[in-house]
Amino acid sequence: MSNKVFFLLCVKAVYGIGNLSYGRVSARFGREVRNFSNIHKDNAVTIFSKMGDDTNLNERFVKDIINQNNVAVFSKTTCPFCKKVKQLFDDLKISYYALELDQIGDNGPILQDTLQNLSGQRTVPNVFIKGHHVGGCDKTLSAHADGRLFDMLEGSFKNYDFDLIVIGGGSGGLAASKEAAGFGKKVAVCDFVKPTPLGTT
């Protein structure tokens, strides 16, 4: 049995294949599963046995969830920050797939280790949009607050060198720049000074 990998399989949410026979799943994914009678129509996650130690297969499984859902949330039912993120998506009527890591037994810590390797984050919530890692609760709420969340959903992931560019270095421009910098933002100030032989004081 050492060469057989028993895997956690998200049938509905990840593969969208509904009712399948043992043979089709075994042939398509090369994974042995034991019993399809426990698959529920409205429950994406079915545990067949403990996940194996094959890091590549575990990463492939997590990547399947991330890449085949516009929004994927790795969550825990008891985590208040997870509830905040899911409530945000509910309020915005954004469909998402949530995998509750505390509801899948010993497979939860295995998936958290896999997420650590893939994203550098082991804590929950761990949010991915359009295959890109967003982060936890604070970063997701921040993306919504500054308007980037819907850009991400449209596939726009822009990285800027500055959070704010101020045109004009007069008293108003400098005041605005200092205020933004006080909030930890990266600010650039653009100004034009006409060269003069008299210099400045």
Tab-separated table of N, CA, C and O in Angstrom, residues 4-78:
chain	number	residue	atom	x	y	z
A	4	LYS	N	0.483	3.739	-2.887
A	4	LYS	CA	-0.842	4.268	-3.191
A	4	LYS	C	-1.091	5.522	-2.373
A	4	LYS	O	-0.807	5.564	-1.188
A	5	VAL	N	-1.596	6.530	-3.011
A	5	VAL	CA	-1.846	7.795	-2.331
A	5	VAL	C	-3.338	7.956	-2.117
A	5	VAL	O	-4.103	7.990	-3.072
A	6	PHE	N	-3.733	8.022	-0.859
A	6	PHE	CA	-5.124	8.296	-0.551
A	6	PHE	C	-5.277	9.796	-0.421
A	6	PHE	O	-4.577	10.429	0.353
A	7	PHE	N	-6.189	10.334	-1.168
A	7	PHE	CA	-6.208	11.781	-1.332
A	7	PHE	C	-7.538	12.377	-0.923
A	7	PHE	O	-8.583	11.748	-1.045
A	8	LEU	N	-7.472	13.596	-0.452
A	8	LEU	CA	-8.662	14.401	-0.218
A	8	LEU	C	-9.114	14.938	-1.564
A	8	LEU	O	-8.336	15.540	-2.269
A	9	LEU	N	-10.378	14.705	-1.921
A	9	LEU	CA	-10.829	15.051	-3.262
A	9	LEU	C	-12.003	16.000	-3.199
A	9	LEU	O	-13.024	15.694	-2.622
A	10	CYS	N	-11.851	17.176	-3.754
A	10	CYS	CA	-12.951	18.123	-3.836
A	10	CYS	C	-13.650	17.885	-5.163
A	10	CYS	O	-13.283	18.466	-6.176
A	11	VAL	N	-14.663	17.063	-5.175
A	11	VAL	CA	-15.247	16.616	-6.428
A	11	VAL	C	-16.023	17.721	-7.111
A	11	VAL	O	-15.794	18.041	-8.267
A	12	LYS	N	-16.929	18.340	-6.387
A	12	LYS	CA	-17.811	19.305	-7.037
A	12	LYS	C	-17.102	20.615	-7.328
A	12	LYS	O	-17.126	21.114	-8.445
A	13	ALA	N	-16.444	21.196	-6.303
A	13	ALA	CA	-15.895	22.538	-6.455
A	13	ALA	C	-14.664	22.569	-7.338
A	13	ALA	O	-14.481	23.488	-8.117
A	14	VAL	N	-13.796	21.571	-7.219
A	14	VAL	CA	-12.543	21.621	-7.951
A	14	VAL	C	-12.698	21.109	-9.365
A	14	VAL	O	-12.298	21.750	-10.328
A	15	TYR	N	-13.306	19.937	-9.509
A	15	TYR	CA	-13.358	19.323	-10.824
A	15	TYR	C	-14.713	19.459	-11.503
A	15	TYR	O	-14.817	19.271	-12.702
A	16	GLY	N	-15.757	19.775	-10.725
A	16	GLY	CA	-17.072	19.968	-11.301
A	16	GLY	C	-17.583	18.748	-12.034
A	16	GLY	O	-18.209	18.850	-13.079
A	17	ILE	N	-17.325	17.546	-11.499
A	17	ILE	CA	-17.670	16.346	-12.243
A	17	ILE	C	-18.779	15.537	-11.597
A	17	ILE	O	-19.147	14.489	-12.095
A	18	GLY	N	-19.313	15.994	-10.460
A	18	GLY	CA	-20.509	15.388	-9.896
A	18	GLY	C	-20.377	13.908	-9.618
A	18	GLY	O	-19.419	13.450	-9.023
A	19	ASN	N	-21.361	13.119	-10.063
A	19	ASN	CA	-21.380	11.693	-9.785
A	19	ASN	C	-20.467	10.951	-10.751
A	19	ASN	O	-20.649	10.994	-11.959
A	20	LEU	N	-19.485	10.265	-10.203
A	20	LEU	CA	-18.539	9.529	-11.028
A	20	LEU	C	-18.356	8.132	-10.473
A	20	LEU	O	-18.493	7.901	-9.281
A	21	SER	N	-18.007	7.226	-11.331
A	21	SER	CA	-17.692	5.883	-10.875
A	21	SER	C	-16.252	5.844	-10.393
A	21	SER	O	-15.443	6.707	-10.714
A	22	TYR	N	-15.929	4.812	-9.632
A	22	TYR	CA	-14.570	4.641	-9.129
A	22	TYR	C	-13.571	4.608	-10.274
A	22	TYR	O	-12.531	5.242	-10.245
A	23	GLY	N	-13.897	3.866	-11.329
A	23	GLY	CA	-12.955	3.688	-12.422
A	23	GLY	C	-12.608	4.976	-13.127
A	23	GLY	O	-11.465	5.218	-13.465
A	24	ARG	N	-13.596	5.850	-13.359
A	24	ARG	CA	-13.324	7.090	-14.085
A	24	ARG	C	-12.415	7.996	-13.289
A	24	ARG	O	-11.516	8.621	-13.828
A	25	VAL	N	-12.670	8.110	-11.979
A	25	VAL	CA	-11.819	8.972	-11.165
A	25	VAL	C	-10.418	8.393	-11.074
A	25	VAL	O	-9.427	9.089	-11.212
A	26	SER	N	-10.326	7.083	-10.861
A	26	SER	CA	-9.021	6.449	-10.748
A	26	SER	C	-8.221	6.627	-12.028
A	26	SER	O	-7.035	6.914	-12.003
A	27	ALA	N	-8.901	6.495	-13.181
A	27	ALA	CA	-8.204	6.610	-14.456
A	27	ALA	C	-7.817	8.049	-14.747
A	27	ALA	O	-6.742	8.320	-15.266
A	28	ARG	N	-8.694	8.993	-14.385
A	28	ARG	CA	-8.448	10.378	-14.746
A	28	ARG	C	-7.384	11.016	-13.868
A	28	ARG	O	-6.541	11.764	-14.335
A	29	PHE	N	-7.420	10.731	-12.570
A	29	PHE	CA	-6.533	11.434	-11.661
A	29	PHE	C	-5.427	10.559	-11.087
A	29	PHE	O	-4.530	11.053	-10.429
A	30	GLY	N	-5.498	9.260	-11.338
A	30	GLY	CA	-4.467	8.384	-10.825
A	30	GLY	C	-4.464	8.310	-9.316
A	30	GLY	O	-3.432	8.110	-8.695
A	31	ARG	N	-5.625	8.492	-8.681
A	31	ARG	CA	-5.718	8.461	-7.232
A	31	ARG	C	-6.732	7.402	-6.826
A	31	ARG	O	-7.770	7.260	-7.454
A	32	GLU	N	-6.421	6.675	-5.784
A	32	GLU	CA	-7.345	5.653	-5.329
A	32	GLU	C	-8.289	6.252	-4.307
A	32	GLU	O	-7.869	6.892	-3.353
A	33	VAL	N	-9.580	6.058	-4.521
A	33	VAL	CA	-10.575	6.499	-3.561
A	33	VAL	C	-11.397	5.294	-3.150
A	33	VAL	O	-11.494	4.314	-3.876
A	34	ARG	N	-11.989	5.358	-1.983
A	34	ARG	CA	-12.625	4.172	-1.439
A	34	ARG	C	-14.134	4.137	-1.605
A	34	ARG	O	-14.708	3.091	-1.825
A	35	ASN	N	-14.786	5.255	-1.462
A	35	ASN	CA	-16.238	5.189	-1.377
A	35	ASN	C	-16.850	6.488	-1.862
A	35	ASN	O	-16.551	7.546	-1.341
A	36	PHE	N	-17.717	6.411	-2.876
A	36	PHE	CA	-18.366	7.607	-3.389
A	36	PHE	C	-19.736	7.833	-2.767
A	36	PHE	O	-20.401	8.804	-3.074
A	37	SER	N	-20.166	6.947	-1.890
A	37	SER	CA	-21.506	7.079	-1.325
A	37	SER	C	-21.618	8.269	-0.389
A	37	SER	O	-22.715	8.717	-0.075
A	38	ASN	N	-20.470	8.811	0.081
A	38	ASN	CA	-20.506	9.928	1.020
A	38	ASN	C	-20.465	11.286	0.344
A	38	ASN	O	-20.402	12.308	1.010
A	39	ILE	N	-20.460	11.332	-0.983
A	39	ILE	CA	-20.426	12.608	-1.684
A	39	ILE	C	-21.805	13.248	-1.617
A	39	ILE	O	-22.796	12.650	-2.014
A	40	HIS	N	-21.866	14.465	-1.111
A	40	HIS	CA	-23.129	15.177	-1.009
A	40	HIS	C	-23.192	16.241	-2.091
A	40	HIS	O	-22.203	16.900	-2.392
A	41	LYS	N	-24.356	16.438	-2.643
A	41	LYS	CA	-24.530	17.369	-3.758
A	41	LYS	C	-24.067	18.765	-3.404
A	41	LYS	O	-23.449	19.456	-4.206
A	42	ASP	N	-24.386	19.228	-2.192
A	42	ASP	CA	-24.059	20.595	-1.806
A	42	ASP	C	-22.832	20.678	-0.915
A	42	ASP	O	-22.561	21.705	-0.323
A	43	ASN	N	-22.104	19.592	-0.785
A	43	ASN	CA	-20.910	19.590	0.055
A	43	ASN	C	-19.724	19.220	-0.805
A	43	ASN	O	-19.611	18.102	-1.271
A	44	ALA	N	-18.827	20.195	-1.025
A	44	ALA	CA	-17.750	19.979	-1.981
A	44	ALA	C	-16.705	19.001	-1.482
A	44	ALA	O	-16.031	18.353	-2.256
A	45	VAL	N	-16.538	18.893	-0.166
A	45	VAL	CA	-15.397	18.159	0.353
A	45	VAL	C	-15.802	16.783	0.850
A	45	VAL	O	-16.741	16.639	1.607
A	46	THR	N	-15.122	15.776	0.404
A	46	THR	CA	-15.322	14.425	0.897
A	46	THR	C	-13.973	13.851	1.288
A	46	THR	O	-13.035	13.909	0.518
A	47	ILE	N	-13.878	13.307	2.486
A	47	ILE	CA	-12.630	12.727	2.945
A	47	ILE	C	-12.658	11.230	2.685
A	47	ILE	O	-13.550	10.532	3.133
A	48	PHE	N	-11.689	10.741	1.960
A	48	PHE	CA	-11.616	9.313	1.711
A	48	PHE	C	-10.603	8.655	2.643
A	48	PHE	O	-10.807	7.563	3.113
A	49	SER	N	-9.499	9.284	2.881
A	49	SER	CA	-8.494	8.767	3.794
A	49	SER	C	-7.465	9.863	3.994
A	49	SER	O	-7.591	10.945	3.442
A	50	LYS	N	-6.454	9.580	4.780
A	50	LYS	CA	-5.436	10.586	5.053
A	50	LYS	C	-4.600	10.848	3.811
A	50	LYS	O	-4.238	9.935	3.086
A	51	MET	N	-4.286	12.124	3.577
A	51	MET	CA	-3.463	12.484	2.437
A	51	MET	C	-2.069	11.910	2.615
A	51	MET	O	-1.582	11.737	3.723
A	52	GLY	N	-1.414	11.640	1.493
A	52	GLY	CA	-0.090	11.048	1.538
A	52	GLY	C	1.002	12.066	1.807
A	52	GLY	O	0.749	13.258	1.969
A	53	ASP	N	2.236	11.589	1.843
A	53	ASP	CA	3.388	12.443	2.102
A	53	ASP	C	4.021	12.967	0.822
A	53	ASP	O	5.070	13.603	0.872
A	54	ASP	N	3.407	12.692	-0.315
A	54	ASP	CA	3.953	13.137	-1.589
A	54	ASP	C	3.702	14.631	-1.749
A	54	ASP	O	2.589	15.072	-2.017
A	55	THR	N	4.754	15.435	-1.568
A	55	THR	CA	4.618	16.894	-1.608
A	55	THR	C	4.097	17.379	-2.951
A	55	THR	O	3.270	18.293	-3.017
A	56	ASN	N	4.563	16.773	-4.036
A	56	ASN	CA	4.135	17.203	-5.368
A	56	ASN	C	2.639	17.002	-5.569
A	56	ASN	O	1.955	17.857	-6.134
A	57	LEU	N	2.112	15.858	-5.120
A	57	LEU	CA	0.687	15.597	-5.267
A	57	LEU	C	-0.136	16.527	-4.385
A	57	LEU	O	-1.191	17.015	-4.784
A	58	ASN	N	0.348	16.786	-3.172
A	58	ASN	CA	-0.365	17.701	-2.278
A	58	ASN	C	-0.416	19.106	-2.876
A	58	ASN	O	-1.445	19.785	-2.826
A	59	GLU	N	0.705	19.544	-3.457
A	59	GLU	CA	0.739	20.869	-4.074
A	59	GLU	C	-0.161	20.924	-5.300
A	59	GLU	O	-0.826	21.933	-5.537
A	60	ARG	N	-0.197	19.844	-6.053
A	60	ARG	CA	-1.072	19.810	-7.227
A	60	ARG	C	-2.529	19.938	-6.808
A	60	ARG	O	-3.320	20.631	-7.450
A	61	PHE	N	-2.882	19.265	-5.719
A	61	PHE	CA	-4.253	19.328	-5.221
A	61	PHE	C	-4.631	20.752	-4.833
A	61	PHE	O	-5.684	21.268	-5.215
A	62	VAL	N	-3.746	21.431	-4.068
A	62	VAL	CA	-4.021	22.805	-3.642
A	62	VAL	C	-4.069	23.738	-4.851
A	62	VAL	O	-4.936	24.609	-4.952
A	63	LYS	N	-3.150	23.557	-5.795
A	63	LYS	CA	-3.141	24.402	-6.993
A	63	LYS	C	-4.411	24.216	-7.811
A	63	LYS	O	-4.897	25.172	-8.432
A	64	ASP	N	-4.951	22.997	-7.833
A	64	ASP	CA	-6.209	22.765	-8.542
A	64	ASP	C	-7.324	23.620	-7.945
A	64	ASP	O	-8.125	24.218	-8.664
A	65	ILE	N	-7.392	23.672	-6.621
A	65	ILE	CA	-8.407	24.493	-5.957
A	65	ILE	C	-8.204	25.962	-6.307
A	65	ILE	O	-9.145	26.685	-6.651
A	66	ILE	N	-6.956	26.421	-6.237
A	66	ILE	CA	-6.643	27.831	-6.478
A	66	ILE	C	-6.945	28.227	-7.919
A	66	ILE	O	-7.551	29.274	-8.179
A	67	ASN	N	-6.541	27.391	-8.863
A	67	ASN	CA	-6.625	27.756	-10.277
A	67	ASN	C	-8.006	27.536	-10.883
A	67	ASN	O	-8.331	28.149	-11.903
A	68	GLN	N	-8.821	26.679	-10.277
A	68	GLN	CA	-10.122	26.379	-10.864
A	68	GLN	C	-11.269	27.108	-10.175
A	68	GLN	O	-12.439	26.831	-10.445
A	69	ASN	N	-10.937	28.047	-9.291
A	69	ASN	CA	-11.950	28.885	-8.649
A	69	ASN	C	-11.508	30.340	-8.738
A	69	ASN	O	-10.347	30.653	-8.450
A	70	ASN	N	-12.413	31.227	-9.132
A	70	ASN	CA	-12.063	32.644	-9.201
A	70	ASN	C	-11.590	33.161	-7.851
A	70	ASN	O	-10.655	33.960	-7.765
A	71	VAL	N	-12.269	32.725	-6.795
A	71	VAL	CA	-11.880	33.101	-5.432
A	71	VAL	C	-11.819	31.828	-4.596
A	71	VAL	O	-12.796	31.086	-4.519
A	72	ALA	N	-10.672	31.572	-3.996
A	72	ALA	CA	-10.498	30.412	-3.117
A	72	ALA	C	-10.081	30.907	-1.743
A	72	ALA	O	-9.163	31.724	-1.620
A	73	VAL	N	-10.778	30.426	-0.719
A	73	VAL	CA	-10.483	30.817	0.661
A	73	VAL	C	-10.188	29.557	1.466
A	73	VAL	O	-11.053	28.691	1.610
A	74	PHE	N	-8.972	29.450	1.972
A	74	PHE	CA	-8.628	28.373	2.893
A	74	PHE	C	-8.909	28.912	4.287
A	74	PHE	O	-8.322	29.913	4.707
A	75	SER	N	-9.814	28.255	4.990
A	75	SER	CA	-10.453	28.858	6.145
A	75	SER	C	-10.575	27.859	7.289
A	75	SER	O	-10.229	26.682	7.151
A	76	LYS	N	-11.048	28.352	8.441
A	76	LYS	CA	-11.448	27.496	9.558
A	76	LYS	C	-12.754	28.050	10.117
A	76	LYS	O	-12.927	29.271	10.214
A	77	THR	N	-13.654	27.157	10.487
A	77	THR	CA	-14.986	27.586	10.917
A	77	THR	C	-14.957	28.377	12.215
A	77	THR	O	-15.861	29.164	12.482
A	78	THR	N	-13.917	28.191	13.035
A	78	THR	CA	-13.846	28.863	14.335
A	78	THR	C	-13.070	30.175	14.291
A	78	THR	O	-12.961	30.857	15.307
